[in-house]
mmCIF file of C-alpha atoms in Angstrom:
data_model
loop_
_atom_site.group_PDB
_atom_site.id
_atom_site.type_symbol
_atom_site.label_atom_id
_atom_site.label_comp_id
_atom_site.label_asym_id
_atom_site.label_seq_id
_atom_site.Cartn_x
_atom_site.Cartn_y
_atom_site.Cartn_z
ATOM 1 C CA UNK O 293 101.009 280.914 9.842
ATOM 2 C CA UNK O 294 102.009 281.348 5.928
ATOM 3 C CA UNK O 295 102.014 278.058 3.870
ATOM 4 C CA UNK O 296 104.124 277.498 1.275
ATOM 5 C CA UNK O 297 103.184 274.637 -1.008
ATOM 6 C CA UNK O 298 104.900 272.269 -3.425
ATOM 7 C CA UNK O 299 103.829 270.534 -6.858
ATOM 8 C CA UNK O 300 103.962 267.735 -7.255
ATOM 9 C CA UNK O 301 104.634 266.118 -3.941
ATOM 10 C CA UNK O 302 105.710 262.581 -5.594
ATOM 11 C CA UNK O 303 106.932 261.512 -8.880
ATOM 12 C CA UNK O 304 108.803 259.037 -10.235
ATOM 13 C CA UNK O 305 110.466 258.928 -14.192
ATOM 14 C CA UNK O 306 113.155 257.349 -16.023
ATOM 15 C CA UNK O 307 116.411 258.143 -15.803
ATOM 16 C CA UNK O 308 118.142 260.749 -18.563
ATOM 17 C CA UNK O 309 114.801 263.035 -18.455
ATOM 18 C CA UNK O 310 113.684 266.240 -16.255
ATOM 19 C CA UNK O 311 111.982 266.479 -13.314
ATOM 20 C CA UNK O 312 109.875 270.340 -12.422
ATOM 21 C CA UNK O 313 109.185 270.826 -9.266
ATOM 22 C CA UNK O 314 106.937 273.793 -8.139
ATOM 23 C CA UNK O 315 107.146 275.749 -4.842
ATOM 24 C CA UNK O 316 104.805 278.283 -4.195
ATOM 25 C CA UNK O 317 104.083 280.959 -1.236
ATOM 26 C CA UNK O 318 100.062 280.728 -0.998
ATOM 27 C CA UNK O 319 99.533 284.149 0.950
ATOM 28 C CA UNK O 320 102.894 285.940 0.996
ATOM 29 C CA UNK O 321 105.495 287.773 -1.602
ATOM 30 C CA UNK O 322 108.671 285.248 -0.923
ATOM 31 C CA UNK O 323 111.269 287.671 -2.536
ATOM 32 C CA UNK O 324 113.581 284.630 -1.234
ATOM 33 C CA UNK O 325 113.115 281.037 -1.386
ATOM 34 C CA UNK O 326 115.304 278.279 -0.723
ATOM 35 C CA UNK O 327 115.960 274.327 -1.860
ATOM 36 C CA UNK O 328 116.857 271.557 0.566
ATOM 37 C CA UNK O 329 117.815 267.673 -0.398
ATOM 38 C CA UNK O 330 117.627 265.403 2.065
ATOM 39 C CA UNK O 331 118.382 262.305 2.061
ATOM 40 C CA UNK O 332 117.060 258.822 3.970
ATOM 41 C CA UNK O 333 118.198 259.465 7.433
ATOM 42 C CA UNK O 334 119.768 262.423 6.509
ATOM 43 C CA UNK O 335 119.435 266.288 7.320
ATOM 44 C CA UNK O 336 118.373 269.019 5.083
ATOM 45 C CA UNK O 337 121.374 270.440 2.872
ATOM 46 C CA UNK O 338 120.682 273.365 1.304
ATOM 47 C CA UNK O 339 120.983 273.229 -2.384
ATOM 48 C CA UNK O 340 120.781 277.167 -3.633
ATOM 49 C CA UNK O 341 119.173 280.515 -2.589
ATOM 50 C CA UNK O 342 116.466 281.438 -5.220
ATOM 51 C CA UNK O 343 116.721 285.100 -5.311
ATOM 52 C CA UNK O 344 113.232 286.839 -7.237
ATOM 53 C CA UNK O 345 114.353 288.507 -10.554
ATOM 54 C CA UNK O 346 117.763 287.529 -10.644
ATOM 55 C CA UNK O 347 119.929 283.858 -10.768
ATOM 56 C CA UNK O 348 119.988 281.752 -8.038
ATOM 57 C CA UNK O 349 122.905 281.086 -5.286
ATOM 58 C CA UNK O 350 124.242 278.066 -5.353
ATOM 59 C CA UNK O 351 126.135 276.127 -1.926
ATOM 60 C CA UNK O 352 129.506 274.303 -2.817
ATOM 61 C CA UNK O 353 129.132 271.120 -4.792
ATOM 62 C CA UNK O 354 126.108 271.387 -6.266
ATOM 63 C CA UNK O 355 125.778 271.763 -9.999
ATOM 64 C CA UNK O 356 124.203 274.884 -11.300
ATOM 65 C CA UNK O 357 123.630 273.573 -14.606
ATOM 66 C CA UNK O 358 122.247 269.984 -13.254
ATOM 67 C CA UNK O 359 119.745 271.662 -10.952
ATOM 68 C CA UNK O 360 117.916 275.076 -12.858
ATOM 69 C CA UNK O 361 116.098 277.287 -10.752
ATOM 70 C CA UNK O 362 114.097 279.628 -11.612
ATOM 71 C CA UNK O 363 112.424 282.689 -9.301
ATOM 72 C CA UNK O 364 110.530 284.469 -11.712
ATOM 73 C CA UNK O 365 107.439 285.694 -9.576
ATOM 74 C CA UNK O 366 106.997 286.657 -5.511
ATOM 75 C CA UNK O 367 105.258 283.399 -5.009
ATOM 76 C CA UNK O 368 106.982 281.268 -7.367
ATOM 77 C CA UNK O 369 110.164 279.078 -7.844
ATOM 78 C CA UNK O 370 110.453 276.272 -9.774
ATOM 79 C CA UNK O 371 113.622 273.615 -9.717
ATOM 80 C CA UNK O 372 114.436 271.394 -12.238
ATOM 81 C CA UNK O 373 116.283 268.191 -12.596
ATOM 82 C CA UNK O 374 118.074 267.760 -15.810
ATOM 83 C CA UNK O 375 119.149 264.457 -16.949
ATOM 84 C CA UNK O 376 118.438 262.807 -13.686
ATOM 85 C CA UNK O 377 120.040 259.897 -12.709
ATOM 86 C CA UNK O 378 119.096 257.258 -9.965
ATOM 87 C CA UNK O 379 121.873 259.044 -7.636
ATOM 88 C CA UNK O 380 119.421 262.255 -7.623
ATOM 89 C CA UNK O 381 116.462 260.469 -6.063
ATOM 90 C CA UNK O 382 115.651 261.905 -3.012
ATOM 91 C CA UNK O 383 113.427 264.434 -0.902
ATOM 92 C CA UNK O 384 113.458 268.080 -2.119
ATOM 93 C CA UNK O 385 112.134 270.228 0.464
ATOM 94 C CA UNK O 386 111.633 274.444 -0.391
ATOM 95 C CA UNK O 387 111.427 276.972 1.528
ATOM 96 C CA UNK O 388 109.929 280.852 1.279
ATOM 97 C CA UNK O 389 111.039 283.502 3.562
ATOM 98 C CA UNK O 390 108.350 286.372 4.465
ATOM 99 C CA UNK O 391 109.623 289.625 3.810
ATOM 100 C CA UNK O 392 106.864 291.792 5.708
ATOM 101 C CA UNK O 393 106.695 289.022 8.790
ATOM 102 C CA UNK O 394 107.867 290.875 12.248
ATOM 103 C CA UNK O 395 110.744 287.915 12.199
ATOM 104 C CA UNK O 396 111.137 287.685 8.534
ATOM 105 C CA UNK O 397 110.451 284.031 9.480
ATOM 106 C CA UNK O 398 110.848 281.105 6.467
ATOM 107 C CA UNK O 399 108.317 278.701 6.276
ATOM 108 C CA UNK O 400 108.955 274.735 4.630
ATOM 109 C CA UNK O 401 107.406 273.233 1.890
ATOM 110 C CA UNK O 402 106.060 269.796 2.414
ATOM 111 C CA UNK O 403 108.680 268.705 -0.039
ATOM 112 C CA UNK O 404 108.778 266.232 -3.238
ATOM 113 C CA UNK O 405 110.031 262.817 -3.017
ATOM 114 C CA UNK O 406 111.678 262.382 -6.146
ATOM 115 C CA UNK O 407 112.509 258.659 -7.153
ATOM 116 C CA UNK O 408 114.547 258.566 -10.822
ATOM 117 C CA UNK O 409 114.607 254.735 -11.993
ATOM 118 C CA UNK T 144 118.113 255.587 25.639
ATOM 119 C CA UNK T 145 119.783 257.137 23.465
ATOM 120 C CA UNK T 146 121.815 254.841 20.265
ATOM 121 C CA UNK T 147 123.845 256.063 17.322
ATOM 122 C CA UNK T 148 122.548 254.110 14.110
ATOM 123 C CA UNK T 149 124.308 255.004 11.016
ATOM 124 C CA UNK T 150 122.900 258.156 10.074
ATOM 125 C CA UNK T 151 120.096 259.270 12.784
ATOM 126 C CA UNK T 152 120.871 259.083 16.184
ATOM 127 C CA UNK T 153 117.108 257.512 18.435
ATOM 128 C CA UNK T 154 116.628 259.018 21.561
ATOM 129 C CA UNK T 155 113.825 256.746 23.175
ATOM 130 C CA UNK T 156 111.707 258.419 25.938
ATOM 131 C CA UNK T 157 108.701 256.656 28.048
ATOM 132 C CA UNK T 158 105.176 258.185 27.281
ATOM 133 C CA UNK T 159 104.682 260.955 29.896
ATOM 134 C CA UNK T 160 108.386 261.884 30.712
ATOM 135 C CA UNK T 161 110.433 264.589 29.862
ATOM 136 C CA UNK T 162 112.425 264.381 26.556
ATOM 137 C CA UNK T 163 116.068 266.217 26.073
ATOM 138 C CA UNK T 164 117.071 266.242 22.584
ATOM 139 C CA UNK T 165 120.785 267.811 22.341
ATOM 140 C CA UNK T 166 122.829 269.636 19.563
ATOM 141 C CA UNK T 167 126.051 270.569 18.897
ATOM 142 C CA UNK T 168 126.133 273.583 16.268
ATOM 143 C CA UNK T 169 129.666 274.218 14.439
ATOM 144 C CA UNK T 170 129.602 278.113 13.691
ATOM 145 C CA UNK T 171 130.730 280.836 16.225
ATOM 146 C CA UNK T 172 129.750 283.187 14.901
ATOM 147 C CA UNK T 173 125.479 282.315 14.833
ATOM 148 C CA UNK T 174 123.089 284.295 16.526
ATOM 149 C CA UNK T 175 119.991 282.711 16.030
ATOM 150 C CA UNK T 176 118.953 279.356 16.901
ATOM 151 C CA UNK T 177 115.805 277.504 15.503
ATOM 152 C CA UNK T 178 113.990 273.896 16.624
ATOM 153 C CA UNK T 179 112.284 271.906 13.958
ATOM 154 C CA UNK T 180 110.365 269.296 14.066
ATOM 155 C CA UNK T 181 109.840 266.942 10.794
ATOM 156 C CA UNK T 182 107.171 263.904 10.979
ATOM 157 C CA UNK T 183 107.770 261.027 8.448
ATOM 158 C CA UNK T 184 107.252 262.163 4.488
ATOM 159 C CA UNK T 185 107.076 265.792 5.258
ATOM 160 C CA UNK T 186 108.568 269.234 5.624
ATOM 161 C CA UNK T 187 110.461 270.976 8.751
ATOM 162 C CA UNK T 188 108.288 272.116 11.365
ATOM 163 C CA UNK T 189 108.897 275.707 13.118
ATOM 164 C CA UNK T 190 108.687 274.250 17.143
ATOM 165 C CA UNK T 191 110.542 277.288 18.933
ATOM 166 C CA UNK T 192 113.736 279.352 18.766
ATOM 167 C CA UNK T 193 116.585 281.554 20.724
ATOM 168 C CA UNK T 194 118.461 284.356 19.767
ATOM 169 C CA UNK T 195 122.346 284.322 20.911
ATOM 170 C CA UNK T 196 121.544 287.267 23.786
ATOM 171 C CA UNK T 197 119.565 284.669 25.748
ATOM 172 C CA UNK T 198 120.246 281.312 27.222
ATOM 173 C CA UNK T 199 116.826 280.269 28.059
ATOM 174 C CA UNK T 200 113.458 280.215 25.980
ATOM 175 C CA UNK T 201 110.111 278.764 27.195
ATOM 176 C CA UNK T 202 107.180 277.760 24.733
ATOM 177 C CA UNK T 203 104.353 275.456 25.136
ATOM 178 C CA UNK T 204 106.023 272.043 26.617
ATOM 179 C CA UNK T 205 109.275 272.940 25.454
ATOM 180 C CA UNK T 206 112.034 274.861 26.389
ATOM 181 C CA UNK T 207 115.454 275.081 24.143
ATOM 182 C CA UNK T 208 118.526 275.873 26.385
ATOM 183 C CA UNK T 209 121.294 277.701 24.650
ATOM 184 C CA UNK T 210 125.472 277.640 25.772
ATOM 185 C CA UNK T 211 127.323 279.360 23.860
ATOM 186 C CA UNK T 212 130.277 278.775 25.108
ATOM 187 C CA UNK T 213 130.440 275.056 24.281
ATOM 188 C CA UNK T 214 127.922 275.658 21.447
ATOM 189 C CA UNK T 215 125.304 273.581 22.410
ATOM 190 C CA UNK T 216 121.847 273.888 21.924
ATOM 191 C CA UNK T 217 119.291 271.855 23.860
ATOM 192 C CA UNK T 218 115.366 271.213 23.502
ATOM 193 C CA UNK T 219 113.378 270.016 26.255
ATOM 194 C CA UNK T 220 109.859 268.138 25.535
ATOM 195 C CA UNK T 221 107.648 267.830 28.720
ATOM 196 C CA UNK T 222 105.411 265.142 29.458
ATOM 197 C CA UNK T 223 106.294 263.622 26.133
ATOM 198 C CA UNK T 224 102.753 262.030 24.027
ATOM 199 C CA UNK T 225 103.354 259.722 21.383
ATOM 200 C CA UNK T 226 102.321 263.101 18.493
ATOM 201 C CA UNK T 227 105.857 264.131 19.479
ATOM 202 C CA UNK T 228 107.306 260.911 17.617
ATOM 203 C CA UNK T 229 109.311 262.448 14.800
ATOM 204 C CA UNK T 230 112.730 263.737 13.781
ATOM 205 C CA UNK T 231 113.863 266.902 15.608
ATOM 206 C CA UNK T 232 116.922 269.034 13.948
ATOM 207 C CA UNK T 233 118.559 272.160 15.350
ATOM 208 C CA UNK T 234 119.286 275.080 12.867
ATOM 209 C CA UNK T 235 121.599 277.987 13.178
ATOM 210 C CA UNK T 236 121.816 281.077 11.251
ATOM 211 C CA UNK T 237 123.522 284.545 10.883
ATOM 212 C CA UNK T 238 120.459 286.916 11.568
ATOM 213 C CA UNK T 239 121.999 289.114 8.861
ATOM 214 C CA UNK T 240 122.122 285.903 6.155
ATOM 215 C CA UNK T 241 119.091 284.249 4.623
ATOM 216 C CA UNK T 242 120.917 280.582 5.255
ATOM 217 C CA UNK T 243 119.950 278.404 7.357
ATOM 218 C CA UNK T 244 121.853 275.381 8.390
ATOM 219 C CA UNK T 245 120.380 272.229 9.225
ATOM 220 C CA UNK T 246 122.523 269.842 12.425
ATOM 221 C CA UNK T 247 121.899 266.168 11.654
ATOM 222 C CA UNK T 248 118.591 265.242 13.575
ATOM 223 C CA UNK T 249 117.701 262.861 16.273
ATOM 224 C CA UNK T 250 114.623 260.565 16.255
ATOM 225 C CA UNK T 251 112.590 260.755 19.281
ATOM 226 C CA UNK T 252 110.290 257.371 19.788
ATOM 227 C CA UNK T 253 108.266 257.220 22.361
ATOM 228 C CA UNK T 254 107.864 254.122 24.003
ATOM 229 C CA UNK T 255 103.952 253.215 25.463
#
C-alpha cells in the first residue's frame, strides 16, 4: 500500500515558540491531505483539509492563524504550531488521500507526538 | 467484558475467541464506513470497510456488520491473538467529501 510519512515523529520545546511538522506522500501525488489531533484516550479530530495550491480548510474551533498549513507540493504539507502552549501538546496524526487509487483511499501518517513544556 | 473508563471504553476478549467491537455513527446521511485499527504511539490502520448498499463485508478474520437503520456499525475479530491488542475506531464518510470522521475507539485487550 502507499506510505505516507511524518517528520519528526517526536519533539519536545518550550512553550511561546513553533513547532514544523512534515507530512509527506513517499510514492503518490496527495492533491489532498489531512491533520488529526488526538488526544490521550481520545479519537482523531480532524483539524483542517490541506488542499495542494490553495489555503487550507479548517473544522470549527480550530484556529487558522494558531495552526499554519501549508500544501505547497503533491507530496508535501507541512503544519505549524505557533506560539505553542502546554494545552497544544498532543499527537498530530496526517493523512494523504491517493488521487489515481481505484478507491481514492487515504492513507495515515504515523503521527508526531508533540509535548510543549 | 466490556467497561466504560473515562475516555476509552476496554472490551476484554480471551485469546482464541471471537471479538465484537460495536459503533454507533451519528450522520444519516454516510455512505461509507471504514475500520481502523491504531497500536500504541502510532497512526490509524486501514483493517476493512462497507459501503451503505451492503450490510455485510467479509475480510481476513473480520467481518464489519452494517444497520443502517439504527446506525450501527459492528466489527467482528475471529479467533482473537494477542497482535490484535490495540485501539479500534469506526469512521464514516460522505463518498462525495474528503472528511472523514473518527467515533471514539474501544480498546480491545486480550486476556492469555
Amino acid at each position: 500500500g502507499a506510505v505516507v510519512s511524518q517528520h519528526p515523529s517526536r519533539v519536545i520545546c518550550k512553550s511561546g515558540t513553533s513547532v514544523k511538522i512534515e507530512c509527506r506522500s513517499l510514492d503518490f501525488q496527495a492533491t489532498t491531505m489531512f491533520w488529526y489531533r488526538q488526544f490521550p484516550k481520545q479519537s482523531l479530530m480532524l483539524m483542517a483539509t490541506s488542499n495542494e495550491g490553495s489555503k487550507a480548510t479548517y473544522e470549527q474551533g480550530v484556529e487558522k492563524d494558531k495552526f499554519l498549513i501549508n500544501h505547497a507540493s503533491l507530496t508535501l504539507s507541512t503544519l505549524t504550531v505557533t506560539s505553542a502552549h502546554p494545552e497544544d501538546s498532543s499527537f498530530y496524526i496526517c493523512s494523504a488521500r491517493d488521487h489515481s487509487g481505484l478507491y481514492n483511499e487515504q492513507f495515515f501518517g504515523p503521527g508526531t507526538r508533540l509535548t510543549v513544556l | 467484558g466490556e467497561s466504560v473508563g473515562l475516555h476509552l471504553p476496554t472490551l476484554s476478549v480471551q485469546e482464541g475467541d471471537n471479538s465484537i467491537i460495536n459503533c454507533a455513527y451519528s450522520n444519516s446521511a454516510s455512505d461509507y464506513f471504514i475500520w481502523y485499527k491504531q497500536e500504541s504511539g502510532k497512526g490509524p490502520q486501514f483493517i476493512i470497510d462497507i459501503r451503505s448498499n451492503m450490510d455485510k463485508r467479509q475480510g481476513q478474520r473480520v467481518t464489519v456488520l452494517l444497520n443502517k437503520t439504527v446506525k450501527h456499525l459492528s466489527l467482528q475479530i475471529a479467533a482473537t491473538q494477542p497482535g490484535d491488542s490495540a485501539v479500534y475506531f469506526c469512521a464514516e464518510k460522505l463518498e462525495r467529501d474528503d472528511k472523514i470522521i473518527f467515533g471514539k475507539g474501544t480498546r480491545l485487550h486480550i486476556l492469555p
